[in-house]
Short mmCIF file of C-alpha atoms in Angstrom, two decimals:
data_model
loop_
_atom_site.label_atom_id
_atom_site.label_comp_id
_atom_site.label_asym_id
_atom_site.label_seq_id
_atom_site.Cartn_x
_atom_site.Cartn_y
_atom_site.Cartn_z
CA MET A 8 -1.88 0.97 45.04
CA ALA A 9 -1.27 -2.15 43.03
CA ALA A 10 0.61 -1.53 39.82
CA TYR A 11 -1.45 -2.13 36.70
CA ILE A 12 1.58 -2.47 34.46
CA GLN A 13 4.66 -3.77 36.19
CA ALA A 14 8.01 -4.30 34.45
CA ARG A 15 11.01 -5.67 36.29
CA ASN A 16 14.60 -6.05 35.03
CA VAL A 17 13.69 -5.95 31.38
CA ASN A 18 16.71 -6.54 29.17
CA LEU A 19 16.92 -6.50 25.42
CA THR A 20 19.88 -6.59 23.05
CA PHE A 21 19.44 -6.17 19.31
CA ARG A 22 21.74 -8.37 17.26
CA PRO A 23 21.69 -7.08 13.71
CA PRO A 24 23.52 -9.31 11.23
CA ASN A 25 27.09 -8.22 10.39
CA ARG A 26 27.06 -5.46 12.99
CA ALA A 27 27.90 -5.07 16.65
CA PRO A 28 25.03 -5.97 18.99
CA VAL A 29 23.16 -3.01 20.54
CA ARG A 30 21.99 -3.20 24.14
CA ALA A 31 18.70 -1.32 24.03
CA LEU A 32 17.33 -1.89 27.53
CA GLY A 33 19.31 -2.72 30.68
CA ASN A 34 17.37 -3.70 33.79
CA PHE A 35 14.49 -1.42 32.97
CA ASP A 36 11.75 -1.10 35.62
CA ILE A 37 8.43 0.71 35.56
CA ASP A 38 5.14 0.67 37.45
CA VAL A 39 1.98 2.25 36.13
CA ALA A 40 -1.28 2.42 38.07
CA GLU A 41 -4.71 1.92 36.52
CA GLY A 42 -6.01 5.06 34.85
CA GLU A 43 -2.67 6.79 35.23
CA PHE A 44 -1.03 8.93 32.54
CA VAL A 45 2.71 8.30 32.56
CA SER A 46 5.21 9.81 30.14
CA ILE A 47 8.67 8.55 29.37
CA VAL A 48 11.29 11.02 28.19
CA GLY A 49 14.82 10.07 27.29
CA PRO A 50 17.60 10.70 24.82
CA SER A 51 17.26 9.41 21.27
CA GLY A 52 17.91 5.71 21.01
CA CYS A 53 17.49 5.04 24.74
CA GLY A 54 15.02 2.25 24.09
CA LYS A 55 11.82 4.03 25.09
CA SER A 56 10.00 3.18 21.87
CA THR A 57 11.44 -0.31 22.08
CA PHE A 58 9.83 -0.71 25.50
CA LEU A 59 6.45 0.32 24.08
CA ASN A 60 6.85 -2.29 21.36
CA ILE A 61 7.64 -4.88 24.01
CA LEU A 62 4.48 -3.91 25.92
CA LEU A 63 2.52 -4.06 22.68
CA GLY A 64 3.78 -7.61 22.23
CA LEU A 65 5.64 -7.07 18.97
CA ILE A 66 9.11 -7.62 20.50
CA LYS A 67 10.11 -10.21 23.07
CA PRO A 68 12.62 -9.08 25.72
CA ASP A 69 15.69 -11.25 26.40
CA SER A 70 14.87 -11.37 30.09
CA GLY A 71 12.71 -9.67 32.69
CA ASP A 72 9.13 -9.91 33.87
CA ILE A 73 6.27 -7.84 32.57
CA LEU A 74 2.94 -8.17 34.32
CA MET A 75 -0.28 -6.61 33.15
CA HIS A 76 -3.09 -6.75 35.64
CA GLY A 77 -1.03 -9.39 37.44
CA LYS A 78 -0.81 -11.60 34.35
CA LYS A 79 2.37 -12.31 32.42
CA LEU A 80 2.52 -10.62 29.04
CA SER A 81 2.50 -12.87 25.97
CA GLY A 82 2.18 -11.40 22.49
CA PRO A 83 -0.25 -8.75 21.22
CA GLY A 84 -3.64 -8.51 22.85
CA THR A 85 -6.77 -6.42 22.71
CA ASP A 86 -6.10 -5.03 26.20
CA ARG A 87 -3.41 -2.77 24.65
CA ALA A 88 -3.34 -0.54 21.59
CA MET A 89 -0.71 1.75 20.13
CA VAL A 90 -0.87 5.19 18.58
CA PHE A 91 2.07 5.25 16.18
CA GLN A 92 4.44 8.12 15.47
CA ASP A 93 3.95 8.08 11.71
CA PHE A 94 0.22 7.37 12.06
CA GLY A 95 0.42 3.94 10.38
CA LEU A 96 -2.89 4.39 8.58
CA LEU A 97 -3.70 2.04 5.72
CA PRO A 98 -3.74 4.49 2.79
CA TRP A 99 -6.25 2.43 0.79
CA ARG A 100 -8.84 2.54 3.57
CA THR A 101 -11.18 5.38 4.44
CA VAL A 102 -11.12 6.96 7.88
CA GLU A 103 -14.04 4.78 8.92
CA HIS A 104 -12.40 1.57 7.75
CA ASN A 105 -9.09 2.48 9.33
CA ILE A 106 -10.83 2.96 12.67
CA GLU A 107 -12.54 -0.41 12.23
CA LEU A 108 -9.28 -2.29 11.60
CA GLY A 109 -8.85 -3.75 15.09
CA LEU A 110 -12.56 -4.57 15.34
CA GLU A 111 -12.41 -6.41 12.04
CA LEU A 112 -9.55 -8.56 13.32
CA LYS A 113 -11.60 -9.21 16.46
CA LYS A 114 -14.42 -10.42 14.17
CA VAL A 115 -16.87 -7.82 15.43
CA PRO A 116 -19.99 -7.78 13.17
CA ALA A 117 -20.08 -5.02 10.54
CA ALA A 118 -23.04 -3.11 11.94
CA LYS A 119 -21.51 -2.93 15.39
CA ARG A 120 -18.15 -1.89 13.90
CA ARG A 121 -19.82 0.92 12.02
CA ALA A 122 -21.53 2.15 15.19
CA ILE A 123 -18.29 2.14 17.18
CA ALA A 124 -16.42 3.92 14.37
CA ALA A 125 -19.12 6.60 14.21
CA ARG A 126 -19.01 7.16 17.98
CA LEU A 127 -15.19 7.42 18.00
CA SER A 128 -15.09 9.67 14.93
CA ALA A 129 -17.27 12.07 16.89
CA LEU A 130 -15.18 11.68 20.06
CA VAL A 131 -11.89 12.58 18.36
CA GLY A 132 -13.42 15.32 16.20
CA LEU A 133 -13.56 13.52 12.87
CA ALA A 134 -17.32 13.63 12.31
CA GLY A 135 -18.02 14.25 8.63
CA PHE A 136 -14.66 12.85 7.54
CA GLU A 137 -15.57 9.15 7.79
CA HIS A 138 -15.36 8.58 4.06
CA HIS A 139 -12.15 10.49 3.44
CA TYR A 140 -8.90 8.74 2.58
CA PRO A 141 -5.79 9.43 4.68
CA HIS A 142 -4.09 11.43 1.91
CA GLU A 143 -6.97 13.91 2.07
CA LEU A 144 -6.33 14.67 5.75
CA SER A 145 -3.87 16.96 7.54
CA GLY A 146 -1.30 15.49 9.91
CA GLY A 147 -3.39 16.36 12.96
CA MET A 148 -6.47 14.71 11.44
CA LYS A 149 -4.45 11.62 10.58
CA GLN A 150 -3.38 11.23 14.17
CA ARG A 151 -7.00 11.69 15.30
CA VAL A 152 -7.73 8.64 13.15
CA GLY A 153 -4.78 6.85 14.77
CA LEU A 154 -6.18 7.66 18.20
CA ALA A 155 -9.72 6.59 17.29
CA ARG A 156 -8.40 3.34 15.84
CA ALA A 157 -6.48 2.60 19.03
CA LEU A 158 -9.57 3.33 21.14
CA ALA A 159 -11.90 1.28 18.93
CA THR A 160 -11.03 -2.09 20.44
CA ASP A 161 -11.61 -0.56 23.87
CA PRO A 162 -8.18 -1.44 25.29
CA ASP A 163 -7.28 -0.88 28.94
CA VAL A 164 -3.92 0.61 28.05
CA LEU A 165 -3.10 3.16 25.39
CA LEU A 166 0.52 3.17 24.25
CA MET A 167 1.57 6.35 22.50
CA ASP A 168 4.91 6.44 20.68
CA GLU A 169 5.77 10.10 20.04
CA PRO A 170 2.31 10.51 18.52
CA PHE A 171 2.61 14.24 17.86
CA ALA A 172 6.25 14.34 16.73
CA ALA A 173 5.30 14.55 13.08
CA LEU A 174 2.99 17.55 13.64
CA ASP A 175 3.80 21.26 13.58
CA ALA A 176 4.07 23.07 16.93
CA GLN A 177 0.59 24.65 16.88
CA THR A 178 -1.22 21.50 15.81
CA ARG A 179 0.73 19.65 18.46
CA ASP A 180 -0.47 22.01 21.21
CA LEU A 181 -4.08 21.59 20.11
CA MET A 182 -3.74 17.83 19.89
CA GLN A 183 -2.43 17.72 23.47
CA VAL A 184 -5.56 19.51 24.67
CA GLU A 185 -7.69 17.11 22.61
CA LEU A 186 -5.84 14.09 23.97
CA LEU A 187 -6.52 15.14 27.57
CA ARG A 188 -10.20 15.58 26.76
CA VAL A 189 -10.40 12.15 25.12
CA TRP A 190 -8.43 10.58 27.97
CA ARG A 191 -10.87 12.04 30.52
CA GLU A 192 -13.82 10.62 28.61
CA ALA A 193 -12.34 7.26 27.66
CA LYS A 194 -10.64 6.63 31.04
CA LYS A 195 -7.61 4.71 29.84
CA THR A 196 -4.20 4.02 31.31
CA VAL A 197 -1.72 5.84 29.08
CA LEU A 198 1.97 5.29 28.56
CA PHE A 199 3.27 8.17 26.47
CA VAL A 200 6.74 8.40 24.93
CA THR A 201 8.02 11.82 23.87
CA HIS A 202 11.11 13.96 23.39
CA GLN A 203 9.36 17.08 24.62
CA ILE A 204 9.53 17.84 28.32
CA ASP A 205 6.71 20.43 28.07
CA GLU A 206 4.42 17.91 26.50
CA ALA A 207 5.26 15.29 29.11
CA ILE A 208 4.58 17.62 32.06
CA TYR A 209 1.42 19.09 30.61
CA LEU A 210 -0.16 15.69 29.97
CA SER A 211 1.09 13.42 32.71
CA ASP A 212 0.58 12.32 36.28
CA ARG A 213 4.18 11.18 36.35
CA VAL A 214 7.17 11.69 34.06
CA MET A 215 9.95 9.13 33.90
CA VAL A 216 13.40 10.10 32.67
CA MET A 217 15.35 7.29 31.05
CA SER A 218 19.11 6.95 30.88
CA LYS A 219 21.02 6.69 27.64
CA ARG A 220 21.49 3.24 26.11
CA PRO A 221 21.12 0.66 27.59
CA GLY A 222 17.98 2.35 28.82
CA ARG A 223 16.89 2.11 32.42
CA ALA A 224 14.66 4.24 34.63
CA LYS A 225 16.78 7.13 35.91
CA LYS A 226 14.28 9.17 37.88
CA THR A 227 10.52 9.63 38.04
CA PHE A 228 8.82 12.95 38.71
CA ALA A 229 5.31 13.32 40.11
CA ILE A 230 3.43 16.13 38.37
CA ASP A 231 1.16 17.71 40.95
CA LEU A 232 -0.51 20.23 38.68
CA PRO A 233 -4.28 20.16 39.19
CA ARG A 234 -6.61 18.63 36.64
CA PRO A 235 -8.22 19.47 34.34
CA ARG A 236 -5.07 21.01 33.01
CA GLU A 237 -5.34 24.46 31.53
CA TYR A 238 -3.09 25.80 28.83
CA GLU A 239 -2.11 28.68 31.14
CA MET A 240 -0.44 26.22 33.50
CA ARG A 241 2.43 26.01 31.05
CA VAL A 242 3.64 29.46 32.10
CA THR A 243 3.35 29.00 35.86
CA PRO A 244 6.49 28.95 38.05
CA GLN A 245 5.62 25.42 39.20
CA PHE A 246 5.58 24.18 35.59
CA ASN A 247 8.89 25.84 34.79
CA GLU A 248 10.57 24.49 37.92
CA LEU A 249 9.52 20.98 36.96
CA LYS A 250 10.74 21.57 33.45
CA LEU A 251 14.16 22.71 34.69
CA GLU A 252 14.45 19.82 37.12
CA ILE A 253 13.58 17.26 34.44
CA TRP A 254 15.93 18.90 31.98
CA ASN A 255 18.78 18.79 34.49
CA THR A 256 18.17 15.07 34.97
CA LEU A 257 17.92 14.43 31.26
CA LYS A 258 20.73 16.52 29.85
CA ASP A 259 23.58 14.36 31.18
CA GLU A 260 22.13 11.44 29.23
CA ILE A 261 22.07 13.18 25.90
CA VAL A 262 24.93 12.24 23.63
CA VAL A 263 25.46 14.77 20.89
CA MET E 17 -5.55 25.83 -8.59
CA ALA E 18 -8.76 27.45 -7.35
CA GLU E 19 -7.51 30.84 -8.49
CA LEU E 20 -6.69 29.46 -11.87
CA GLN E 21 -10.19 28.06 -12.21
CA ALA E 22 -11.74 31.37 -11.09
CA ASP E 23 -9.66 33.21 -13.68
CA PHE E 24 -10.73 30.79 -16.32
CA ALA E 25 -14.38 31.20 -15.34
CA VAL E 26 -14.20 34.99 -15.73
CA THR E 27 -12.72 34.89 -19.21
CA ALA E 28 -15.12 32.15 -20.22
CA ALA E 29 -18.15 34.15 -19.09
CA ALA E 30 -16.94 37.19 -21.04
CA ASP E 31 -16.66 35.14 -24.18
CA ALA E 32 -19.87 34.64 -26.15
CA ALA E 33 -18.58 31.58 -28.02
CA ALA E 34 -17.43 29.96 -24.81
CA PRO E 35 -19.46 26.70 -24.93
CA ALA E 36 -18.30 25.83 -28.43
CA ARG E 37 -14.72 26.64 -27.55
CA ARG E 38 -14.84 24.58 -24.40
CA LEU E 39 -16.28 21.63 -26.30
CA TRP E 40 -13.48 21.88 -28.86
CA ARG E 41 -10.86 22.07 -26.13
CA ARG E 42 -12.15 18.81 -24.73
CA LEU E 43 -12.44 17.05 -28.07
CA GLU E 44 -9.22 18.42 -29.59
CA PRO E 45 -6.83 15.57 -28.66
CA THR E 46 -9.34 12.92 -29.78
CA ALA E 47 -10.10 14.78 -33.01
CA LEU E 48 -6.43 15.24 -33.83
CA GLY E 49 -5.66 11.59 -33.08
CA ALA E 50 -8.57 10.36 -35.23
CA GLY E 51 -7.64 12.81 -37.98
CA GLY E 52 -4.09 11.44 -38.05
CA ILE E 53 -5.29 7.88 -38.45
CA VAL E 54 -7.86 8.79 -41.14
CA GLY E 55 -5.21 10.78 -43.05
CA LEU E 56 -2.78 7.88 -42.95
CA LEU E 57 -5.46 5.43 -44.12
CA LEU E 58 -6.40 7.76 -47.01
CA VAL E 59 -2.80 8.04 -48.19
CA TRP E 60 -2.44 4.27 -47.97
CA GLN E 61 -5.73 3.71 -49.81
CA PHE E 62 -4.74 5.92 -52.75
CA LEU E 63 -1.06 5.03 -52.84
CA PRO E 64 -1.47 2.57 -55.77
CA ASP E 65 -3.10 5.38 -57.83
CA LEU E 66 -0.38 7.86 -56.95
CA VAL E 67 2.73 5.70 -57.24
CA PRO E 68 3.28 3.43 -60.22
CA MET E 69 3.80 -0.17 -59.03
CA LYS E 70 5.09 -3.25 -60.80
CA ALA E 71 2.84 -6.32 -60.97
CA GLY E 72 5.21 -8.22 -58.63
CA THR E 73 5.00 -5.49 -56.00
CA LYS E 74 1.23 -5.33 -56.31
CA LEU E 75 1.09 -9.00 -55.36
CA PHE E 76 2.41 -8.16 -51.89
CA PHE E 77 0.39 -4.98 -51.53
CA THR E 78 -3.10 -4.34 -50.26
CA VAL E 79 -5.24 -1.31 -49.41
CA PRO E 80 -7.36 -0.55 -46.32
CA SER E 81 -10.66 -1.04 -48.15
CA ASP E 82 -9.63 -4.58 -49.15
CA ILE E 83 -8.57 -5.36 -45.58
CA ALA E 84 -11.84 -3.99 -44.23
CA GLY E 85 -13.77 -6.05 -46.78
CA THR E 86 -11.87 -9.20 -45.89
CA LEU E 87 -12.41 -8.60 -42.16
CA TRP E 88 -16.11 -8.04 -42.80
CA ARG E 89 -16.36 -11.25 -44.80
CA MET E 90 -14.48 -13.24 -42.15
CA PHE E 91 -16.95 -12.11 -39.51
CA ALA E 92 -20.01 -12.31 -41.77
CA THR E 93 -19.32 -15.88 -42.90
CA GLY E 94 -18.13 -16.76 -39.42
CA SER E 95 -14.90 -18.22 -40.75
CA ILE E 96 -12.91 -16.26 -38.17
CA TRP E 97 -14.59 -17.64 -35.07
CA ALA E 98 -13.02 -21.10 -35.05
CA PRO E 99 -9.36 -19.96 -35.34
CA LEU E 100 -10.00 -16.95 -33.10
CA GLY E 101 -11.58 -19.22 -30.49
CA VAL E 102 -8.58 -21.55 -30.56
CA SER E 103 -6.14 -18.65 -30.10
CA ALA E 104 -8.23 -16.91 -27.45
CA GLY E 105 -8.73 -20.20 -25.57
CA ALA E 106 -5.00 -20.86 -25.39
CA PHE E 107 -4.40 -17.27 -24.34
CA ALA E 108 -7.07 -17.32 -21.63
CA ILE E 109 -6.16 -20.72 -20.16
CA GLY E 110 -2.41 -19.99 -20.19
CA LEU E 111 -2.78 -16.53 -18.68
CA GLY E 112 -5.33 -17.75 -16.12
CA LEU E 113 -3.02 -20.53 -14.97
CA ALA E 114 -0.11 -18.07 -14.81
CA ILE E 115 -2.17 -15.76 -12.56
CA LEU E 116 -3.33 -18.65 -10.37
CA ALA E 117 0.27 -19.82 -9.93
CA GLY E 118 2.18 -16.54 -10.09
CA LEU E 119 0.32 -14.47 -7.49
CA PRO E 120 0.35 -16.95 -4.58
CA LEU E 121 3.91 -18.01 -5.39
CA GLY E 122 5.08 -14.38 -5.55
CA ILE E 123 3.45 -13.64 -2.20
CA LEU E 124 4.92 -16.76 -0.56
CA LEU E 125 8.43 -16.05 -1.86
CA GLY E 126 8.16 -12.41 -0.83
CA ARG E 127 7.13 -13.31 2.73
CA SER E 128 9.39 -16.30 3.35
CA ASN E 129 13.16 -15.96 3.30
CA VAL E 130 13.59 -19.74 3.31
CA LEU E 131 11.40 -20.31 0.26
CA ASN E 132 12.98 -17.35 -1.47
CA ALA E 133 16.49 -18.71 -0.97
CA MET E 134 15.34 -22.10 -2.29
CA PHE E 135 13.62 -20.84 -5.43
CA ASP E 136 15.59 -17.72 -6.31
CA PRO E 137 18.35 -19.36 -8.40
CA PHE E 138 15.75 -21.33 -10.33
CA ILE E 139 13.61 -18.28 -11.04
CA THR E 140 16.58 -16.09 -11.98
CA ALA E 141 17.87 -18.71 -14.42
CA PHE E 142 14.44 -19.32 -15.93
CA ASN E 143 13.71 -15.62 -16.25
CA ALA E 144 17.05 -14.92 -17.94
CA THR E 145 16.28 -17.52 -20.62
CA PRO E 146 14.00 -16.46 -23.49
CA ARG E 147 10.97 -18.70 -22.94
CA LEU E 148 10.53 -19.26 -26.66
CA VAL E 149 13.57 -21.56 -26.69
CA PHE E 150 11.37 -24.06 -24.87
CA LEU E 151 8.93 -24.20 -27.79
CA PRO E 152 10.45 -27.23 -29.58
CA LEU E 153 10.50 -29.14 -26.31
CA LEU E 154 6.93 -28.14 -25.45
CA LEU E 155 5.72 -29.11 -28.92
CA LEU E 156 7.38 -32.47 -28.43
CA TRP E 157 5.84 -33.00 -25.01
CA PHE E 158 2.40 -31.52 -25.50
CA GLY E 159 1.90 -32.04 -29.24
CA LEU E 160 0.71 -29.55 -31.85
CA GLY E 161 -2.66 -28.92 -30.22
CA LEU E 162 -3.93 -26.66 -27.47
CA TRP E 163 -1.69 -27.66 -24.59
CA SER E 164 1.71 -26.82 -26.07
CA LYS E 165 0.31 -23.34 -26.73
CA VAL E 166 -1.09 -23.08 -23.22
CA ALA E 167 2.30 -24.14 -21.87
CA ILE E 168 4.24 -21.48 -23.79
CA VAL E 169 1.69 -18.80 -22.85
CA PHE E 170 1.91 -19.93 -19.21
CA LEU E 171 5.71 -19.82 -19.18
CA GLY E 172 5.75 -16.40 -20.82
CA ALA E 173 3.15 -14.86 -18.51
CA LEU E 174 4.22 -16.53 -15.26
CA PHE E 175 7.53 -14.75 -14.65
CA PRO E 176 6.49 -11.11 -15.05
CA LEU E 177 3.58 -11.83 -12.69
CA LEU E 178 5.68 -13.78 -10.20
CA ILE E 179 8.59 -11.34 -10.14
CA ASN E 180 6.47 -8.20 -9.92
CA THR E 181 4.29 -9.67 -7.18
CA TYR E 182 7.42 -10.67 -5.30
CA GLU E 183 8.89 -7.16 -5.63
CA GLY E 184 5.62 -5.61 -4.48
CA VAL E 185 5.45 -7.89 -1.46
CA ARG E 186 9.07 -7.12 -0.54
CA ASN E 187 8.19 -3.45 -0.76
CA ALA E 188 5.48 -3.78 1.92
CA ASP E 189 5.51 -1.09 4.59
CA LYS E 190 7.03 -2.51 7.82
CA LEU E 191 5.15 0.00 9.95
CA LEU E 192 1.78 -1.07 8.52
CA ILE E 193 2.65 -4.71 9.10
CA ASN E 194 3.43 -3.89 12.73
CA VAL E 195 0.15 -1.99 13.02
CA VAL E 196 -1.97 -4.96 11.97
CA ARG E 197 0.18 -7.36 14.00
CA SER E 198 -0.43 -5.20 17.06
CA PHE E 199 -4.15 -5.83 16.56
CA GLY E 200 -3.49 -9.56 16.61
CA ALA E 201 -3.19 -10.25 12.85
CA GLY E 202 -1.59 -13.53 11.76
CA GLU E 203 0.36 -14.15 8.54
CA TRP E 204 -2.86 -14.56 6.51
CA ASP E 205 -4.34 -11.30 7.81
CA ILE E 206 -1.06 -9.48 7.19
CA ALA E 207 -1.10 -10.66 3.57
CA ARG E 208 -4.78 -9.80 3.13
CA LEU E 209 -4.79 -6.42 4.88
CA VAL E 210 -1.36 -4.97 4.07
CA VAL E 211 0.87 -6.97 1.76
CA VAL E 212 -1.49 -7.56 -1.16
CA PRO E 213 -3.08 -4.06 -1.28
CA ASN E 214 0.41 -2.61 -1.02
CA ALA E 215 1.67 -4.80 -3.87
CA LEU E 216 -1.28 -4.12 -6.18
CA PRO E 217 0.40 -1.46 -8.33
CA PHE E 218 3.29 -3.89 -8.88
CA ILE E 219 0.89 -6.74 -9.64
CA ILE E 220 -0.93 -4.58 -12.22
CA VAL E 221 2.37 -3.81 -13.96
CA GLY E 222 3.12 -7.53 -13.93
CA LEU E 223 -0.31 -8.29 -15.39
CA ARG E 224 0.19 -5.80 -18.19
CA LEU E 225 3.57 -7.34 -19.07
CA ALA E 226 2.09 -10.82 -18.77
CA ILE E 227 -0.66 -10.03 -21.29
CA GLY E 228 1.95 -8.90 -23.81
CA ARG E 229 3.98 -12.05 -23.27
CA ALA E 230 0.88 -14.23 -23.49
CA VAL E 231 -0.16 -12.76 -26.85
CA LEU E 232 3.40 -13.19 -28.06
CA GLY E 233 3.33 -16.81 -26.90
CA VAL E 234 0.13 -17.54 -28.84
CA VAL E 235 1.39 -15.89 -32.01
CA VAL E 236 4.81 -17.54 -31.99
CA ALA E 237 3.41 -20.98 -31.17
CA GLU E 238 0.95 -20.64 -34.04
CA PHE E 239 3.55 -19.39 -36.47
CA PHE E 240 5.99 -22.19 -35.75
CA GLY E 241 4.15 -25.30 -34.74
CA ALA E 242 0.47 -25.32 -34.03
CA GLN E 243 -2.11 -26.57 -36.50
CA ASP E 244 -4.99 -24.28 -35.55
CA GLY E 245 -5.51 -20.68 -34.61
CA LEU E 246 -5.46 -17.19 -35.97
CA GLY E 247 -1.66 -17.23 -36.34
CA VAL E 248 -1.92 -20.37 -38.46
CA VAL E 249 -4.50 -18.65 -40.67
CA MET E 250 -2.08 -15.73 -41.11
CA VAL E 251 0.87 -17.96 -42.01
CA ARG E 252 -1.20 -19.90 -44.57
CA ALA E 253 -2.57 -16.68 -46.07
CA ALA E 254 0.95 -15.28 -46.39
CA SER E 255 2.15 -18.37 -48.22
CA GLU E 256 -0.76 -17.87 -50.66
CA PHE E 257 -0.01 -14.11 -51.02
CA LYS E 258 -3.35 -13.16 -49.44
CA VAL E 259 -1.90 -10.04 -47.89
CA ASP E 260 -5.32 -8.68 -46.89
CA VAL E 261 -5.99 -11.78 -44.77
CA VAL E 262 -2.61 -11.41 -43.07
CA PHE E 263 -3.47 -7.80 -42.26
CA ALA E 264 -6.92 -8.81 -41.03
CA GLY E 265 -5.34 -11.28 -38.58
CA LEU E 266 -2.86 -8.64 -37.47
CA ILE E 267 -5.68 -6.21 -36.75
CA VAL E 268 -7.63 -8.79 -34.75
CA PHE E 269 -4.54 -9.50 -32.62
CA ALA E 270 -3.92 -5.78 -32.14
CA VAL E 271 -7.54 -5.14 -31.10
CA LEU E 272 -7.45 -8.09 -28.68
CA SER E 273 -4.29 -6.73 -27.04
CA LEU E 274 -5.82 -3.25 -26.82
CA VAL E 275 -9.00 -4.60 -25.23
CA MET E 276 -7.03 -6.61 -22.66
CA THR E 277 -4.81 -3.63 -21.80
CA GLY E 278 -7.95 -1.49 -21.50
CA LEU E 279 -9.45 -4.01 -19.09
CA VAL E 280 -6.32 -3.89 -16.93
CA LYS E 281 -6.48 -0.10 -16.94
CA LEU E 282 -10.09 -0.33 -15.79
CA ILE E 283 -9.14 -2.63 -12.92
CA GLU E 284 -6.26 -0.32 -12.03
CA ASP E 285 -8.51 2.75 -11.91
CA ARG E 286 -11.08 0.94 -9.79
CA MET E 287 -8.45 -0.17 -7.32
CA SER E 288 -6.50 3.05 -7.00
CA ARG E 289 -9.33 5.36 -6.02
CA TRP E 290 -7.65 5.84 -2.64
CA ARG E 291 -4.50 7.30 -4.17
CA PRO E 292 -3.87 11.04 -4.30
CA GLN E 293 -4.92 12.60 -7.60
CA GLN E 294 -1.97 13.95 -9.55
CA VAL E 295 -3.53 17.39 -9.91
CA SER E 296 -3.91 17.89 -6.16
CA GLY E 297 -0.16 18.54 -5.93
CA ASP E 298 0.14 16.18 -3.01
#
């Protein structure tokens, strides 16, 4: 199967003024197939979010090749969209107008924007909240807006940077179920960064463990749990074995 | 909050005189405020009857009824419109130019490190200097007419606008900028979609300060140099001991400032509808 996203030998060093340079990524490789759900777990500061920002086109790597659909990556594009950890909603815009943000920048006519926003509000469970402002929503609702906004421009790839990290444990569990439902309906390729091994296993087709800084791919695990995933799968022996295996790979990389 | 309201509703229903009481509760601050002003005016009005005054003191004294009469006459005969128009014109043109220059400049300096480094020493030096020291120079350059006044108003209003806009732009949320960039936004879109809305509260503060400085500019220019305007009328009246006319001018200036500040408040309320209400305990 041809890789849909292919990254080879990606290197990036941050050079903050007046401080020692930080090597964030060192010869990082990844392959993601079309329609696949891949999670990246790794210790804090291993460069996993940085890699998402590179894919998004906000950061340029020092070296390395990144191909999307066989084409070299250059800057942001409507084929990718990010769901941000801290939601990143514009507080002065209603839910509807936040969802329309990417469409507006694509110069999609207002009537069409409105129709897309209405459809996505319904898809992510926000129907009836279109005219609310972000401060009137709970954390889970805010991230539903973030998800709808990312889906609005109909990207091929959804990049998710610890999207549920700011939510409480119960909301997080429900949002994972919701995300799988939306993913099934929207049929996107997803690259999902998280700290939580449970979350990664439950959601993904494959889970990649990254090394500590400078981040590189340490090991990738195929998750053979059947789909659709049921919540009960989280307490099966198979799930727990995977969890232990991934933890054993990850724990040596964690610097306390 | 809901409980509190429920509680309140129960006691209110039990009380027969509830509607009257509720009305009073709502009007109380306004009534007390108005009462204070009326009381003060009454004391002032009858002060000459209560306190014996020498003829010399009486020359510099006036009572509210005289001031009101003078104001009425000034409006009725239309003698106020020409000087008021001159003052208001200088105020409006100077403030307008300051907004037109200050906002874009503040945004540019806030977004560009190069421009900021170039202009910062200049702005800091200018801002640290009281702008009124430029008045003699401006009178020399622009004459005693409209444009020296416009210039002093412009200089006074420009810096609060420029500096507050700059601060607001610097304060812009990096995450939100990245969000719009990820959707392909260029510098113009970033300014339009994130930087300016984010800086609006700062800009409003700047505007409020700028209005104060602009009024000050008009008054000072008219006291010390100009040949026309409400300030000139006040200075002339003072030299002729027409204290009521001086007070009338003062009141017109005060009302103008209040109206302008009210307008800014209106704009602010319109533009901050998205913000959490203070009572929600957010």
